[in-house]
Amino acid sequence: MISNFGSLCSGIEAASYVFSQLGVQALWFSEIAEFPSKFLSLKYPNVPNVGDMMEIPSKIENGEIIAPDMICGGTPCQAFSFAGWKNGLNDDRGQLTLKFIDILNKSDEVRKKNSQKETIFLWENVEGVLSDKTNAFGCFLAGLAGLDNPISARKWTNGGILHGKTRNIAWRILDSKYFGVPQQRKRIYVMGGGTDFYPEKILFEQCEIFDDPYKPKIASLFDNPSDSVPLTKIINGHHFEVFRSYSDCVYTAYGTKWNGNAASFNGSLFVAQNGRVRRLSPLECERLMGFSDNYTLIDKCSMTQRYQAIGNSWAVPVIVWIFNRILQYKDLSEVSLEDVLHINVENCQLFLLSDFTHIVGGGKYINASTRIKSYSITSMLDIVDEKADDKLYLSPLACHGILRRKKERNVKINQRLSELLQICANSLNEG
């Protein structure tokens, strides 16, 4: 079904990292940022980087690059509007989203001439696109589905299906902490293809309702109950301590802005090693994303560049799950929608799914929750780096600053983190 793909907004290529192990060939990348472009040229020297994605439709039309079986990418969606689709946009972010649709349309046009099936696509983004006040997501769906007007919903659900005029589309928010990496990273995955392709088979499962494995274990964002998962471990004589069993989302500015957000108070992006608090190392961030150790370590790169590239990427085990299901498409069971409530939109069917949507008469449910049936749970203690750089440890001044901001803002802080920060901050007075 899939033998090759093209990549948009490629970054450090989580798609290639996964697909290359499954025997699927990358035909081209599209990346303009300096560090990721250098990274791609070193890691994947045989795959051309065609640069600016705005030029891709003409390159496909002219035969300069191949119209692939699949296109992967994650363009900013917030600035996209239906009016912009009709009249053009000044906002660069919105233009990229429009261009994503344009690229798919041109690829399908060329593939149709060659008697090939329409291109399948996978689009990833932050979950916030569903709550954008300009209804960017409804406009995006309409553009993908070939509809004449934007789709409106009182509230976009975390999962859904649209059988459109030109494409069938499904979307689902998935959280990487259920996929074997201890990072809470909720992302929306939108998949689609021609009208004879049913992406709901890939993104959703039919099963019985099952409990969230984190609910009985996690008391709050700030403290674990005494009977919870262990938060300390001795590794090769070193005492490691974490403040939550899983981290908050690894973000692109972690290398420069690590001490002013919620993660600096709940401790989820800190590690204590032998009683000293430090930031996560780039290697630990790679592990949180599911990459192999030092995947982003190339010649003459900075920690900040690595943090940014990692934070911009995709969670590898989520992509593994999706891509394996793409390759198994023909063997996957159909998702029964016959008795599921839907909305008619321009003679097309739109299904808005709850976390577990009951299949009437079937005795089962469509799982549209952020967790999969075959979930896998790991701990922050599984990803610690024994040889983290000394520069990652918080200075007494930095510890004092976090405690000061906590007091000024009157926010709650992880109790154990507060204790360790205070011990470190006290050395200012002792000095």
XYZ file of C-alpha atoms in Angstrom:
431
model
C 0.000 0.000 0.000
C 2.852 2.379 0.884
C 6.340 2.064 -0.577
C 7.529 5.700 -0.469
C 6.741 9.073 1.070
C 7.550 12.762 0.995
C 8.135 14.847 4.107
C 7.071 18.441 4.795
C 8.459 20.605 7.618
C 10.844 17.694 8.040
C 12.837 18.760 11.090
C 14.941 15.833 12.311
C 12.725 13.362 10.455
C 10.909 11.166 12.952
C 9.043 9.794 9.928
C 12.245 8.591 8.251
C 13.578 7.330 11.569
C 10.570 4.987 11.712
C 9.841 4.290 8.052
C 13.458 3.445 7.180
C 13.207 0.521 9.610
C 10.019 -0.651 7.892
C 11.439 -0.674 4.365
C 9.589 2.449 3.174
C 11.669 4.930 1.152
C 11.814 8.696 1.675
C 11.726 10.403 -1.745
C 12.285 13.982 -0.582
C 12.378 16.270 2.425
C 11.261 19.890 2.752
C 13.140 21.884 5.373
C 14.616 25.407 5.393
C 15.892 25.885 8.978
C 19.674 25.761 9.265
C 20.273 23.118 11.934
C 17.654 20.580 10.741
C 18.838 21.030 7.148
C 22.417 20.288 8.189
C 21.199 17.354 10.252
C 19.264 15.878 7.312
C 22.228 16.186 4.959
C 24.389 14.230 7.410
C 21.872 11.612 8.569
C 20.061 11.047 5.268
C 22.550 12.084 2.561
C 20.773 10.165 -0.202
C 17.439 11.946 0.226
C 17.186 15.395 -1.425
C 15.995 18.336 0.636
C 13.879 20.374 -1.771
C 13.706 23.333 0.631
C 10.736 25.688 0.621
C 7.455 23.765 0.593
C 5.749 26.641 -1.217
C 7.495 25.468 -4.394
C 6.565 21.799 -4.094
C 3.316 21.841 -6.139
C 5.148 23.171 -9.198
C 7.998 20.698 -8.657
C 5.505 17.814 -8.582
C 3.687 19.145 -11.644
C 6.925 19.550 -13.590
C 8.170 16.116 -12.622
C 11.141 17.477 -10.658
C 10.043 15.391 -7.682
C 7.803 12.335 -7.496
C 4.182 12.466 -6.324
C 4.543 9.988 -3.421
C 2.338 7.306 -1.960
C 2.235 9.262 1.284
C 2.978 12.788 2.537
C 3.810 13.538 6.183
C 4.073 16.926 7.828
C 2.927 19.301 10.532
C 2.209 22.874 9.458
C 0.934 25.616 11.815
C -2.840 25.690 11.678
C -3.905 28.591 13.911
C -3.638 31.291 11.237
C -5.607 29.354 8.633
C -9.062 30.646 7.722
C -11.569 29.707 5.062
C -11.619 33.293 3.840
C -7.878 33.014 3.460
C -8.285 29.874 1.413
C -10.562 31.781 -0.960
C -8.737 35.112 -0.994
C -5.158 34.483 0.039
C -3.397 35.018 3.369
C -0.737 37.416 4.563
C 0.144 35.260 7.560
C 3.003 32.894 6.713
C 1.730 30.203 9.093
C -1.650 30.104 7.390
C 0.005 30.016 3.993
C 1.851 26.838 4.965
C -1.413 25.134 5.940
C -3.010 26.167 2.660
C 0.045 24.924 0.823
C -0.253 21.540 2.544
C -3.670 21.121 0.901
C -2.333 22.456 -2.391
C 0.508 19.916 -2.345
C -1.905 17.052 -1.717
C -4.188 18.204 -4.521
C -1.316 18.468 -6.994
C 0.061 15.077 -5.960
C -3.357 13.471 -6.482
C -3.702 15.164 -9.856
C -0.391 13.759 -11.069
C -0.988 10.314 -9.598
C -4.418 10.116 -11.241
C -2.787 10.686 -14.636
C -0.464 7.801 -13.840
C -3.402 5.560 -12.792
C -2.231 5.578 -9.172
C -4.231 5.813 -5.960
C -4.525 9.172 -4.223
C -1.760 10.164 -1.815
C -2.323 9.236 1.818
C -1.365 11.956 4.284
C -0.488 12.251 7.957
C -0.577 15.713 9.590
C 0.505 16.288 13.194
C 0.021 19.320 15.392
C -0.641 20.550 18.918
C -4.047 19.753 20.372
C -4.816 23.469 20.687
C -5.792 23.672 17.026
C -9.132 22.127 18.008
C -9.984 25.086 20.238
C -8.748 27.855 17.947
C -11.285 30.696 18.074
C -11.181 31.273 14.308
C -12.344 27.690 13.627
C -9.084 26.972 11.842
C -9.594 23.232 12.199
C -13.033 23.307 10.593
C -11.590 25.266 7.693
C -8.672 22.831 7.384
C -11.024 19.832 7.277
C -13.221 21.514 4.664
C -10.222 22.250 2.463
C -8.928 18.689 2.732
C -12.367 17.178 2.048
C -13.129 19.357 -0.986
C -16.131 21.083 0.589
C -17.472 24.466 -0.472
C -17.881 25.931 3.021
C -16.117 25.652 6.366
C -17.332 23.044 8.834
C -18.570 24.337 12.159
C -18.924 22.406 15.396
C -19.998 23.592 18.843
C -16.901 21.832 20.134
C -14.364 19.783 18.224
C -13.974 16.407 19.895
C -10.620 14.708 20.408
C -11.466 12.218 17.702
C -13.587 12.258 14.589
C -14.185 11.095 11.037
C -15.266 12.911 7.884
C -16.220 11.096 4.707
C -15.779 13.990 2.315
C -16.238 14.761 -1.364
C -12.610 14.311 -2.390
C -11.070 12.646 0.674
C -11.954 10.629 3.735
C -10.342 12.044 6.875
C -9.943 10.959 10.489
C -8.321 12.672 13.439
C -7.394 11.652 16.965
C -5.411 13.125 19.850
C -2.868 10.634 21.173
C -0.654 11.037 24.243
C 2.874 9.618 24.040
C 2.927 8.666 27.732
C 0.808 5.624 26.828
C 3.268 4.509 24.137
C 6.293 3.541 26.207
C 7.944 6.917 26.781
C 7.372 8.829 30.049
C 6.372 12.128 28.457
C 2.915 13.666 28.457
C 2.764 14.866 24.868
C -0.735 15.228 23.459
C -0.787 15.755 19.719
C -3.508 15.635 17.108
C -2.913 13.258 14.204
C -4.980 13.857 11.085
C -4.951 11.180 8.397
C -6.707 10.913 5.077
C -6.706 9.688 1.518
C -9.111 9.085 -1.354
C -12.789 8.299 -0.891
C -12.041 4.575 -1.042
C -9.536 4.888 1.834
C -10.829 4.638 5.412
C -8.341 6.201 7.848
C -10.559 5.367 10.816
C -9.318 1.782 10.471
C -5.828 3.044 11.302
C -6.442 5.690 13.961
C -9.227 3.979 15.940
C -9.752 0.615 17.583
C -12.929 -1.275 18.380
C -12.680 -2.632 21.907
C -14.249 -2.651 25.347
C -13.839 0.333 27.663
C -10.654 0.170 29.728
C -9.349 2.339 32.543
C -6.665 4.993 32.335
C -3.595 3.277 33.858
C -2.339 6.588 35.286
C -5.468 7.505 37.219
C -4.874 5.237 40.246
C -1.161 6.095 40.358
C -0.884 9.834 39.955
C -2.289 11.946 42.793
C -1.603 15.326 41.238
C 0.750 17.228 38.977
C 2.933 18.067 41.948
C 3.177 15.087 44.289
C 2.990 11.335 44.043
C 1.136 9.390 46.763
C 3.299 7.237 49.036
C 2.026 4.029 47.489
C 2.682 5.246 43.967
C 5.412 4.315 41.498
C 9.015 4.702 42.775
C 10.656 8.086 42.230
C 14.194 7.175 43.308
C 16.754 4.719 42.021
C 20.427 3.863 42.561
C 22.304 3.471 39.267
C 25.985 2.553 39.377
C 26.320 4.080 42.806
C 24.554 7.337 41.880
C 21.296 8.335 43.577
C 18.713 9.534 41.054
C 15.432 11.157 41.968
C 12.577 12.384 39.785
C 9.571 14.420 40.840
C 6.902 12.778 38.700
C 6.761 9.437 36.958
C 6.324 11.205 33.605
C 7.383 14.588 32.281
C 5.480 17.481 30.860
C 5.790 18.039 27.116
C 9.376 18.654 26.000
C 9.212 22.091 24.376
C 11.439 23.827 21.856
C 12.649 26.578 24.203
C 13.741 24.179 26.951
C 17.372 25.049 26.290
C 16.830 28.723 27.088
C 13.556 29.132 29.030
C 13.495 26.317 31.550
C 12.856 28.137 34.821
C 9.732 30.212 34.331
C 6.932 27.830 33.426
C 4.834 25.175 35.132
C 7.452 22.469 34.638
C 9.856 24.371 36.878
C 7.326 24.125 39.724
C 6.011 20.580 39.286
C 9.563 19.352 38.627
C 8.657 17.183 35.671
C 11.530 18.462 33.522
C 14.135 18.207 36.293
C 16.215 15.350 37.671
C 18.035 15.236 41.003
C 21.339 13.413 40.868
C 23.089 12.813 44.197
C 20.918 15.508 45.761
C 21.633 18.184 43.131
C 18.855 19.371 40.823
C 19.554 19.674 37.116
C 17.773 20.143 33.843
C 17.243 17.210 31.523
C 20.113 16.550 29.151
C 19.602 16.440 25.370
C 20.105 12.679 25.566
C 17.306 12.372 28.125
C 15.055 14.459 25.881
C 15.866 12.141 22.965
C 14.848 9.191 25.116
C 11.612 10.968 26.099
C 10.807 11.239 22.388
C 11.777 7.635 21.638
C 14.911 8.359 19.599
C 18.121 6.393 19.999
C 20.830 7.915 22.176
C 22.613 10.906 20.625
C 20.461 10.831 17.486
C 20.700 14.633 17.313
C 24.396 14.845 18.208
C 26.192 16.057 15.092
C 29.432 17.969 14.626
C 29.487 21.573 15.845
C 25.964 21.619 17.296
C 24.885 23.307 20.500
C 22.661 21.953 23.258
C 20.118 24.637 22.422
C 19.928 23.459 18.803
C 19.393 19.903 19.951
C 16.677 20.872 22.455
C 14.867 22.900 19.809
C 15.037 20.164 17.183
C 13.868 17.498 19.628
C 11.004 19.656 20.920
C 9.825 20.304 17.356
C 9.786 16.636 16.402
C 7.259 13.819 16.660
C 7.061 11.199 19.420
C 8.611 8.168 17.769
C 6.569 5.347 19.385
C 3.293 7.030 18.406
C 4.499 7.195 14.806
C 5.604 3.542 14.997
C 2.082 2.571 16.061
C 0.449 4.593 13.290
C 2.870 3.537 10.541
C 2.610 -0.139 11.433
C -1.153 0.126 11.174
C -0.821 1.842 7.790
C 1.239 -1.084 6.537
C -1.302 -3.518 8.037
C -4.259 -1.600 6.593
C -5.716 -4.440 4.524
C -5.717 -6.763 7.536
C -7.282 -4.316 9.995
C -10.947 -4.660 10.908
C -13.442 -2.150 9.585
C -14.647 0.402 12.129
C -18.418 0.064 12.344
C -20.104 3.456 11.908
C -23.530 2.281 10.820
C -25.294 3.172 14.076
C -23.014 5.984 15.233
C -24.597 9.440 15.317
C -23.335 11.762 12.616
C -23.871 15.209 11.103
C -24.619 15.722 7.424
C -22.342 18.364 5.921
C -22.798 19.101 2.195
C -24.060 15.534 1.708
C -21.028 14.207 3.572
C -20.969 12.421 6.916
C -19.163 13.907 9.916
C -18.731 11.761 13.041
C -17.687 13.457 16.292
C -16.518 10.751 18.686
C -16.371 10.648 22.471
C -13.438 8.908 24.158
C -15.361 5.658 23.930
C -18.245 5.784 21.462
C -20.729 2.931 21.831
C -21.437 0.857 18.758
C -25.148 0.162 18.994
C -25.823 -3.571 18.967
C -22.159 -4.392 18.694
C -21.275 -4.705 22.365
C -18.076 -2.766 21.783
C -16.872 0.801 21.542
C -14.780 2.911 19.195
C -11.743 3.948 21.206
C -11.062 7.618 20.421
C -9.307 8.348 23.730
C -5.706 9.523 24.013
C -4.594 6.012 24.999
C -4.460 2.837 22.952
C -5.625 -0.595 24.067
C -2.090 -2.035 23.988
C -0.689 0.833 26.069
C 2.828 0.736 27.541
C 3.892 2.635 30.668
C 7.443 3.600 31.632
C 9.035 5.902 34.209
C 11.256 8.974 34.144
C 13.772 6.833 36.007
C 14.105 4.735 32.854
C 15.528 7.624 30.826
C 18.067 9.227 33.176
C 21.507 10.100 31.829
C 24.276 9.052 34.211
C 26.844 11.324 32.588
C 24.942 14.594 32.217
C 27.027 17.702 31.620
C 27.902 19.695 34.757
C 26.520 22.876 33.179
C 22.994 21.423 33.494
C 22.981 21.588 37.295
C 21.099 24.507 38.799
C 23.220 27.114 40.533
C 22.267 28.416 43.998
C 21.143 31.636 42.311
C 18.894 29.744 39.874
C 17.374 27.719 42.725
C 16.740 30.921 44.675
C 15.118 32.469 41.581
C 12.635 29.612 41.138
C 11.641 29.787 44.815
C 11.302 33.564 44.611
C 9.022 33.341 41.548
C 6.977 30.677 43.286
C 6.395 33.038 46.221
C 5.701 36.087 44.040
C 3.175 34.228 41.907
C 1.695 32.297 44.836
C 1.839 29.010 42.950
C 2.143 25.490 44.271
C 5.461 23.681 43.951
C 6.419 20.025 44.248
C 7.316 19.572 47.914
C 10.429 17.460 47.392
C 11.693 19.772 44.644
C 11.181 22.746 46.955
C 13.262 21.048 49.642
C 16.196 20.384 47.305
C 16.035 23.859 45.778
C 16.063 25.400 49.256
C 19.122 23.386 50.304
C 20.946 24.610 47.222
C 19.721 28.215 47.590
C 20.865 28.319 51.222
C 24.461 28.020 50.085
C 24.157 31.608 48.812
C 23.915 32.834 52.388
C 26.546 30.386 53.599
C 28.944 31.746 50.964
